[in-house]
Amino acid sequence: MLTLIAATAISTASPFVADFEEVDANHRSPAWEGWQFTISNRSEEAQDFRMCPSNVERIALDPARTTKSAFALALGGSDWKFDCVETTLEAGASVRLRAFTRPYGLAGSGRTLVLRTDDGELIPIES
């Protein structure tokens, strides 16, 4: 089960919105999950988008509620990297964001992903 947080009331200041596309998992060693989103600039002017792996939190929905950050990110078709990613998005433009996490928690338990910009703004997830 997958649950995504869409706290739009908290994040009305963010010019960005995320549309969830898919999650792909590899459970062989080394195990990973690859989350794909389309990040869109919903403002009327160009915006700088910057995100670091620590800005993507994966929360296990088991009793421990273990929270860990992503270990790598990628924008568009570029290779993933262990560092921050950034781009400028024109008004109405979008870019694909891929976030890579390690699976953990009880088998079959749900998980929640929380996205924030590098300056801490929560990015609402719409689907």
mmCIF file with all atom_site columns, C-alpha atoms in Angstrom:
data_model
loop_
_atom_site.group_PDB
_atom_site.id
_atom_site.type_symbol
_atom_site.label_atom_id
_atom_site.label_alt_id
_atom_site.label_comp_id
_atom_site.label_asym_id
_atom_site.label_entity_id
_atom_site.label_seq_id
_atom_site.pdbx_PDB_ins_code
_atom_site.Cartn_x
_atom_site.Cartn_y
_atom_site.Cartn_z
_atom_site.occupancy
_atom_site.B_iso_or_equiv
_atom_site.pdbx_formal_charge
_atom_site.auth_seq_id
_atom_site.auth_comp_id
_atom_site.auth_asym_id
_atom_site.auth_atom_id
_atom_site.pdbx_PDB_model_num
ATOM 1   C CA . MET A 1 1   ? 0.000  0.000  0.000   1.00 0.00 ? 1   MET A CA 1
ATOM 2   C CA . LEU A 1 2   ? 1.294  3.442  -0.896  1.00 0.00 ? 2   LEU A CA 1
ATOM 3   C CA . THR A 1 3   ? 0.158  6.644  0.758   1.00 0.00 ? 3   THR A CA 1
ATOM 4   C CA . LEU A 1 4   ? 1.381  10.091 -0.277  1.00 0.00 ? 4   LEU A CA 1
ATOM 5   C CA . ILE A 1 5   ? 1.005  13.234 1.794   1.00 0.00 ? 5   ILE A CA 1
ATOM 6   C CA . ALA A 1 6   ? -0.692 16.156 0.038   1.00 0.00 ? 6   ALA A CA 1
ATOM 7   C CA . ALA A 1 7   ? -0.692 18.858 2.678   1.00 0.00 ? 7   ALA A CA 1
ATOM 8   C CA . THR A 1 8   ? -1.900 21.663 0.454   1.00 0.00 ? 8   THR A CA 1
ATOM 9   C CA . ALA A 1 9   ? -3.150 23.769 3.338   1.00 0.00 ? 9   ALA A CA 1
ATOM 10  C CA . ILE A 1 10  ? 0.371  23.892 4.764   1.00 0.00 ? 10  ILE A CA 1
ATOM 11  C CA . SER A 1 11  ? 2.174  24.447 1.495   1.00 0.00 ? 11  SER A CA 1
ATOM 12  C CA . THR A 1 12  ? 0.181  27.104 -0.292  1.00 0.00 ? 12  THR A CA 1
ATOM 13  C CA . ALA A 1 13  ? 3.373  29.171 -0.591  1.00 0.00 ? 13  ALA A CA 1
ATOM 14  C CA . SER A 1 14  ? 5.142  26.548 -2.705  1.00 0.00 ? 14  SER A CA 1
ATOM 15  C CA . PRO A 1 15  ? 5.129  27.336 -6.424  1.00 0.00 ? 15  PRO A CA 1
ATOM 16  C CA . PHE A 1 16  ? 5.626  23.610 -7.122  1.00 0.00 ? 16  PHE A CA 1
ATOM 17  C CA . VAL A 1 17  ? 3.276  20.657 -7.188  1.00 0.00 ? 17  VAL A CA 1
ATOM 18  C CA . ALA A 1 18  ? 4.182  16.986 -7.610  1.00 0.00 ? 18  ALA A CA 1
ATOM 19  C CA . ASP A 1 19  ? 2.236  14.368 -9.549  1.00 0.00 ? 19  ASP A CA 1
ATOM 20  C CA . PHE A 1 20  ? 3.077  10.812 -8.498  1.00 0.00 ? 20  PHE A CA 1
ATOM 21  C CA . GLU A 1 21  ? 3.834  8.566  -11.483 1.00 0.00 ? 21  GLU A CA 1
ATOM 22  C CA . GLU A 1 22  ? 5.130  5.258  -10.172 1.00 0.00 ? 22  GLU A CA 1
ATOM 23  C CA . VAL A 1 23  ? 7.399  3.407  -7.770  1.00 0.00 ? 23  VAL A CA 1
ATOM 24  C CA . ASP A 1 24  ? 9.715  0.679  -9.008  1.00 0.00 ? 24  ASP A CA 1
ATOM 25  C CA . ALA A 1 25  ? 11.430 -1.656 -6.569  1.00 0.00 ? 25  ALA A CA 1
ATOM 26  C CA . ASN A 1 26  ? 14.460 -3.915 -6.707  1.00 0.00 ? 26  ASN A CA 1
ATOM 27  C CA . HIS A 1 27  ? 14.538 -6.204 -3.672  1.00 0.00 ? 27  HIS A CA 1
ATOM 28  C CA . ARG A 1 28  ? 17.798 -7.947 -4.563  1.00 0.00 ? 28  ARG A CA 1
ATOM 29  C CA . SER A 1 29  ? 20.972 -6.748 -2.904  1.00 0.00 ? 29  SER A CA 1
ATOM 30  C CA . PRO A 1 30  ? 21.454 -3.840 -2.896  1.00 0.00 ? 30  PRO A CA 1
ATOM 31  C CA . ALA A 1 31  ? 17.718 -3.209 -2.527  1.00 0.00 ? 31  ALA A CA 1
ATOM 32  C CA . TRP A 1 32  ? 16.189 0.105  -3.601  1.00 0.00 ? 32  TRP A CA 1
ATOM 33  C CA . GLU A 1 33  ? 12.905 1.804  -4.516  1.00 0.00 ? 33  GLU A CA 1
ATOM 34  C CA . GLY A 1 34  ? 12.737 4.322  -7.360  1.00 0.00 ? 34  GLY A CA 1
ATOM 35  C CA . TRP A 1 35  ? 9.946  6.882  -6.997  1.00 0.00 ? 35  TRP A CA 1
ATOM 36  C CA . GLN A 1 36  ? 8.943  8.996  -10.022 1.00 0.00 ? 36  GLN A CA 1
ATOM 37  C CA . PHE A 1 37  ? 7.144  12.318 -9.880  1.00 0.00 ? 37  PHE A CA 1
ATOM 38  C CA . THR A 1 38  ? 6.456  15.131 -12.297 1.00 0.00 ? 38  THR A CA 1
ATOM 39  C CA . ILE A 1 39  ? 7.307  18.420 -10.579 1.00 0.00 ? 39  ILE A CA 1
ATOM 40  C CA . SER A 1 40  ? 5.414  21.391 -12.080 1.00 0.00 ? 40  SER A CA 1
ATOM 41  C CA . ASN A 1 41  ? 5.854  25.113 -11.606 1.00 0.00 ? 41  ASN A CA 1
ATOM 42  C CA . ARG A 1 42  ? 2.317  26.382 -11.037 1.00 0.00 ? 42  ARG A CA 1
ATOM 43  C CA . SER A 1 43  ? 3.348  30.013 -10.607 1.00 0.00 ? 43  SER A CA 1
ATOM 44  C CA . GLU A 1 44  ? 3.250  32.706 -13.284 1.00 0.00 ? 44  GLU A CA 1
ATOM 45  C CA . GLU A 1 45  ? 7.015  33.221 -13.361 1.00 0.00 ? 45  GLU A CA 1
ATOM 46  C CA . ALA A 1 46  ? 10.212 31.166 -13.623 1.00 0.00 ? 46  ALA A CA 1
ATOM 47  C CA . GLN A 1 47  ? 11.230 29.433 -10.399 1.00 0.00 ? 47  GLN A CA 1
ATOM 48  C CA . ASP A 1 48  ? 14.470 27.811 -9.286  1.00 0.00 ? 48  ASP A CA 1
ATOM 49  C CA . PHE A 1 49  ? 13.837 24.248 -8.144  1.00 0.00 ? 49  PHE A CA 1
ATOM 50  C CA . ARG A 1 50  ? 16.449 22.679 -5.854  1.00 0.00 ? 50  ARG A CA 1
ATOM 51  C CA . MET A 1 51  ? 16.102 19.463 -3.878  1.00 0.00 ? 51  MET A CA 1
ATOM 52  C CA . CYS A 1 52  ? 18.559 17.331 -1.933  1.00 0.00 ? 52  CYS A CA 1
ATOM 53  C CA . PRO A 1 53  ? 18.186 13.660 -0.951  1.00 0.00 ? 53  PRO A CA 1
ATOM 54  C CA . SER A 1 54  ? 17.579 14.749 2.647   1.00 0.00 ? 54  SER A CA 1
ATOM 55  C CA . ASN A 1 55  ? 14.477 16.665 1.421   1.00 0.00 ? 55  ASN A CA 1
ATOM 56  C CA . VAL A 1 56  ? 12.729 13.396 0.488   1.00 0.00 ? 56  VAL A CA 1
ATOM 57  C CA . GLU A 1 57  ? 11.494 11.493 3.528   1.00 0.00 ? 57  GLU A CA 1
ATOM 58  C CA . ARG A 1 58  ? 10.224 7.910  3.335   1.00 0.00 ? 58  ARG A CA 1
ATOM 59  C CA . ILE A 1 59  ? 8.052  7.049  6.352   1.00 0.00 ? 59  ILE A CA 1
ATOM 60  C CA . ALA A 1 60  ? 7.158  3.421  7.056   1.00 0.00 ? 60  ALA A CA 1
ATOM 61  C CA . LEU A 1 61  ? 3.516  3.055  8.095   1.00 0.00 ? 61  LEU A CA 1
ATOM 62  C CA . ASP A 1 62  ? 4.244  0.363  10.661  1.00 0.00 ? 62  ASP A CA 1
ATOM 63  C CA . PRO A 1 63  ? 4.224  0.878  14.444  1.00 0.00 ? 63  PRO A CA 1
ATOM 64  C CA . ALA A 1 64  ? 7.808  2.233  14.471  1.00 0.00 ? 64  ALA A CA 1
ATOM 65  C CA . ARG A 1 65  ? 7.040  4.968  11.866  1.00 0.00 ? 65  ARG A CA 1
ATOM 66  C CA . THR A 1 66  ? 10.697 4.791  10.859  1.00 0.00 ? 66  THR A CA 1
ATOM 67  C CA . THR A 1 67  ? 11.704 7.788  8.743   1.00 0.00 ? 67  THR A CA 1
ATOM 68  C CA . LYS A 1 68  ? 14.695 7.817  6.404   1.00 0.00 ? 68  LYS A CA 1
ATOM 69  C CA . SER A 1 69  ? 15.793 10.108 3.613   1.00 0.00 ? 69  SER A CA 1
ATOM 70  C CA . ALA A 1 70  ? 16.382 9.251  -0.017  1.00 0.00 ? 70  ALA A CA 1
ATOM 71  C CA . PHE A 1 71  ? 19.956 8.356  -0.927  1.00 0.00 ? 71  PHE A CA 1
ATOM 72  C CA . ALA A 1 72  ? 19.963 9.719  -4.507  1.00 0.00 ? 72  ALA A CA 1
ATOM 73  C CA . LEU A 1 73  ? 17.985 11.954 -6.900  1.00 0.00 ? 73  LEU A CA 1
ATOM 74  C CA . ALA A 1 74  ? 17.773 12.540 -10.644 1.00 0.00 ? 74  ALA A CA 1
ATOM 75  C CA . LEU A 1 75  ? 16.048 15.197 -12.773 1.00 0.00 ? 75  LEU A CA 1
ATOM 76  C CA . GLY A 1 76  ? 14.692 14.484 -16.237 1.00 0.00 ? 76  GLY A CA 1
ATOM 77  C CA . GLY A 1 77  ? 16.729 11.896 -18.089 1.00 0.00 ? 77  GLY A CA 1
ATOM 78  C CA . SER A 1 78  ? 19.964 12.613 -16.241 1.00 0.00 ? 78  SER A CA 1
ATOM 79  C CA . ASP A 1 79  ? 21.811 10.028 -14.166 1.00 0.00 ? 79  ASP A CA 1
ATOM 80  C CA . TRP A 1 80  ? 21.047 9.850  -10.466 1.00 0.00 ? 80  TRP A CA 1
ATOM 81  C CA . LYS A 1 81  ? 23.477 11.369 -8.010  1.00 0.00 ? 81  LYS A CA 1
ATOM 82  C CA . PHE A 1 82  ? 24.029 11.414 -4.258  1.00 0.00 ? 82  PHE A CA 1
ATOM 83  C CA . ASP A 1 83  ? 23.925 15.221 -4.141  1.00 0.00 ? 83  ASP A CA 1
ATOM 84  C CA . CYS A 1 84  ? 21.355 17.978 -4.657  1.00 0.00 ? 84  CYS A CA 1
ATOM 85  C CA . VAL A 1 85  ? 19.671 18.483 -8.032  1.00 0.00 ? 85  VAL A CA 1
ATOM 86  C CA . GLU A 1 86  ? 18.496 21.800 -9.415  1.00 0.00 ? 86  GLU A CA 1
ATOM 87  C CA . THR A 1 87  ? 16.945 23.415 -12.451 1.00 0.00 ? 87  THR A CA 1
ATOM 88  C CA . THR A 1 88  ? 14.991 26.519 -13.412 1.00 0.00 ? 88  THR A CA 1
ATOM 89  C CA . LEU A 1 89  ? 11.379 25.849 -14.391 1.00 0.00 ? 89  LEU A CA 1
ATOM 90  C CA . GLU A 1 90  ? 9.565  28.415 -16.501 1.00 0.00 ? 90  GLU A CA 1
ATOM 91  C CA . ALA A 1 91  ? 5.938  29.218 -15.614 1.00 0.00 ? 91  ALA A CA 1
ATOM 92  C CA . GLY A 1 92  ? 3.809  26.124 -16.257 1.00 0.00 ? 92  GLY A CA 1
ATOM 93  C CA . ALA A 1 93  ? 6.846  23.940 -17.059 1.00 0.00 ? 93  ALA A CA 1
ATOM 94  C CA . SER A 1 94  ? 7.563  20.593 -15.456 1.00 0.00 ? 94  SER A CA 1
ATOM 95  C CA . VAL A 1 95  ? 10.403 18.114 -14.957 1.00 0.00 ? 95  VAL A CA 1
ATOM 96  C CA . ARG A 1 96  ? 10.543 14.460 -13.929 1.00 0.00 ? 96  ARG A CA 1
ATOM 97  C CA . LEU A 1 97  ? 12.042 13.837 -10.491 1.00 0.00 ? 97  LEU A CA 1
ATOM 98  C CA . ARG A 1 98  ? 13.309 10.390 -9.525  1.00 0.00 ? 98  ARG A CA 1
ATOM 99  C CA . ALA A 1 99  ? 14.049 9.711  -5.855  1.00 0.00 ? 99  ALA A CA 1
ATOM 100 C CA . PHE A 1 100 ? 15.775 6.543  -4.695  1.00 0.00 ? 100 PHE A CA 1
ATOM 101 C CA . THR A 1 101 ? 15.162 5.105  -1.213  1.00 0.00 ? 101 THR A CA 1
ATOM 102 C CA . ARG A 1 102 ? 16.016 1.896  0.627   1.00 0.00 ? 102 ARG A CA 1
ATOM 103 C CA . PRO A 1 103 ? 13.081 -0.392 1.493   1.00 0.00 ? 103 PRO A CA 1
ATOM 104 C CA . TYR A 1 104 ? 12.553 -1.037 5.210   1.00 0.00 ? 104 TYR A CA 1
ATOM 105 C CA . GLY A 1 105 ? 9.729  -1.560 7.676   1.00 0.00 ? 105 GLY A CA 1
ATOM 106 C CA . LEU A 1 106 ? 7.450  -4.570 8.031   1.00 0.00 ? 106 LEU A CA 1
ATOM 107 C CA . ALA A 1 107 ? 6.881  -6.552 4.842   1.00 0.00 ? 107 ALA A CA 1
ATOM 108 C CA . GLY A 1 108 ? 3.649  -5.451 3.170   1.00 0.00 ? 108 GLY A CA 1
ATOM 109 C CA . SER A 1 109 ? 3.305  -2.312 5.277   1.00 0.00 ? 109 SER A CA 1
ATOM 110 C CA . GLY A 1 110 ? 2.515  0.969  3.559   1.00 0.00 ? 110 GLY A CA 1
ATOM 111 C CA . ARG A 1 111 ? 4.819  3.917  3.241   1.00 0.00 ? 111 ARG A CA 1
ATOM 112 C CA . THR A 1 112 ? 4.470  7.628  2.838   1.00 0.00 ? 112 THR A CA 1
ATOM 113 C CA . LEU A 1 113 ? 6.771  9.933  0.912   1.00 0.00 ? 113 LEU A CA 1
ATOM 114 C CA . VAL A 1 114 ? 7.141  13.615 1.852   1.00 0.00 ? 114 VAL A CA 1
ATOM 115 C CA . LEU A 1 115 ? 8.807  16.050 -0.590  1.00 0.00 ? 115 LEU A CA 1
ATOM 116 C CA . ARG A 1 116 ? 10.283 19.423 0.356   1.00 0.00 ? 116 ARG A CA 1
ATOM 117 C CA . THR A 1 117 ? 12.326 21.942 -1.579  1.00 0.00 ? 117 THR A CA 1
ATOM 118 C CA . ASP A 1 118 ? 15.862 22.619 -0.373  1.00 0.00 ? 118 ASP A CA 1
ATOM 119 C CA . ASP A 1 119 ? 14.584 25.682 1.521   1.00 0.00 ? 119 ASP A CA 1
ATOM 120 C CA . GLY A 1 120 ? 12.033 23.550 3.419   1.00 0.00 ? 120 GLY A CA 1
ATOM 121 C CA . GLU A 1 121 ? 8.791  24.279 1.511   1.00 0.00 ? 121 GLU A CA 1
ATOM 122 C CA . LEU A 1 122 ? 6.456  21.279 1.454   1.00 0.00 ? 122 LEU A CA 1
ATOM 123 C CA . ILE A 1 123 ? 5.558  20.230 -2.099  1.00 0.00 ? 123 ILE A CA 1
ATOM 124 C CA . PRO A 1 124 ? 1.965  18.972 -2.338  1.00 0.00 ? 124 PRO A CA 1
ATOM 125 C CA . ILE A 1 125 ? 1.524  15.623 -4.060  1.00 0.00 ? 125 ILE A CA 1
ATOM 126 C CA . GLU A 1 126 ? -1.647 15.595 -6.122  1.00 0.00 ? 126 GLU A CA 1
ATOM 127 C CA . SER A 1 127 ? -1.994 12.012 -7.293  1.00 0.00 ? 127 SER A CA 1
#
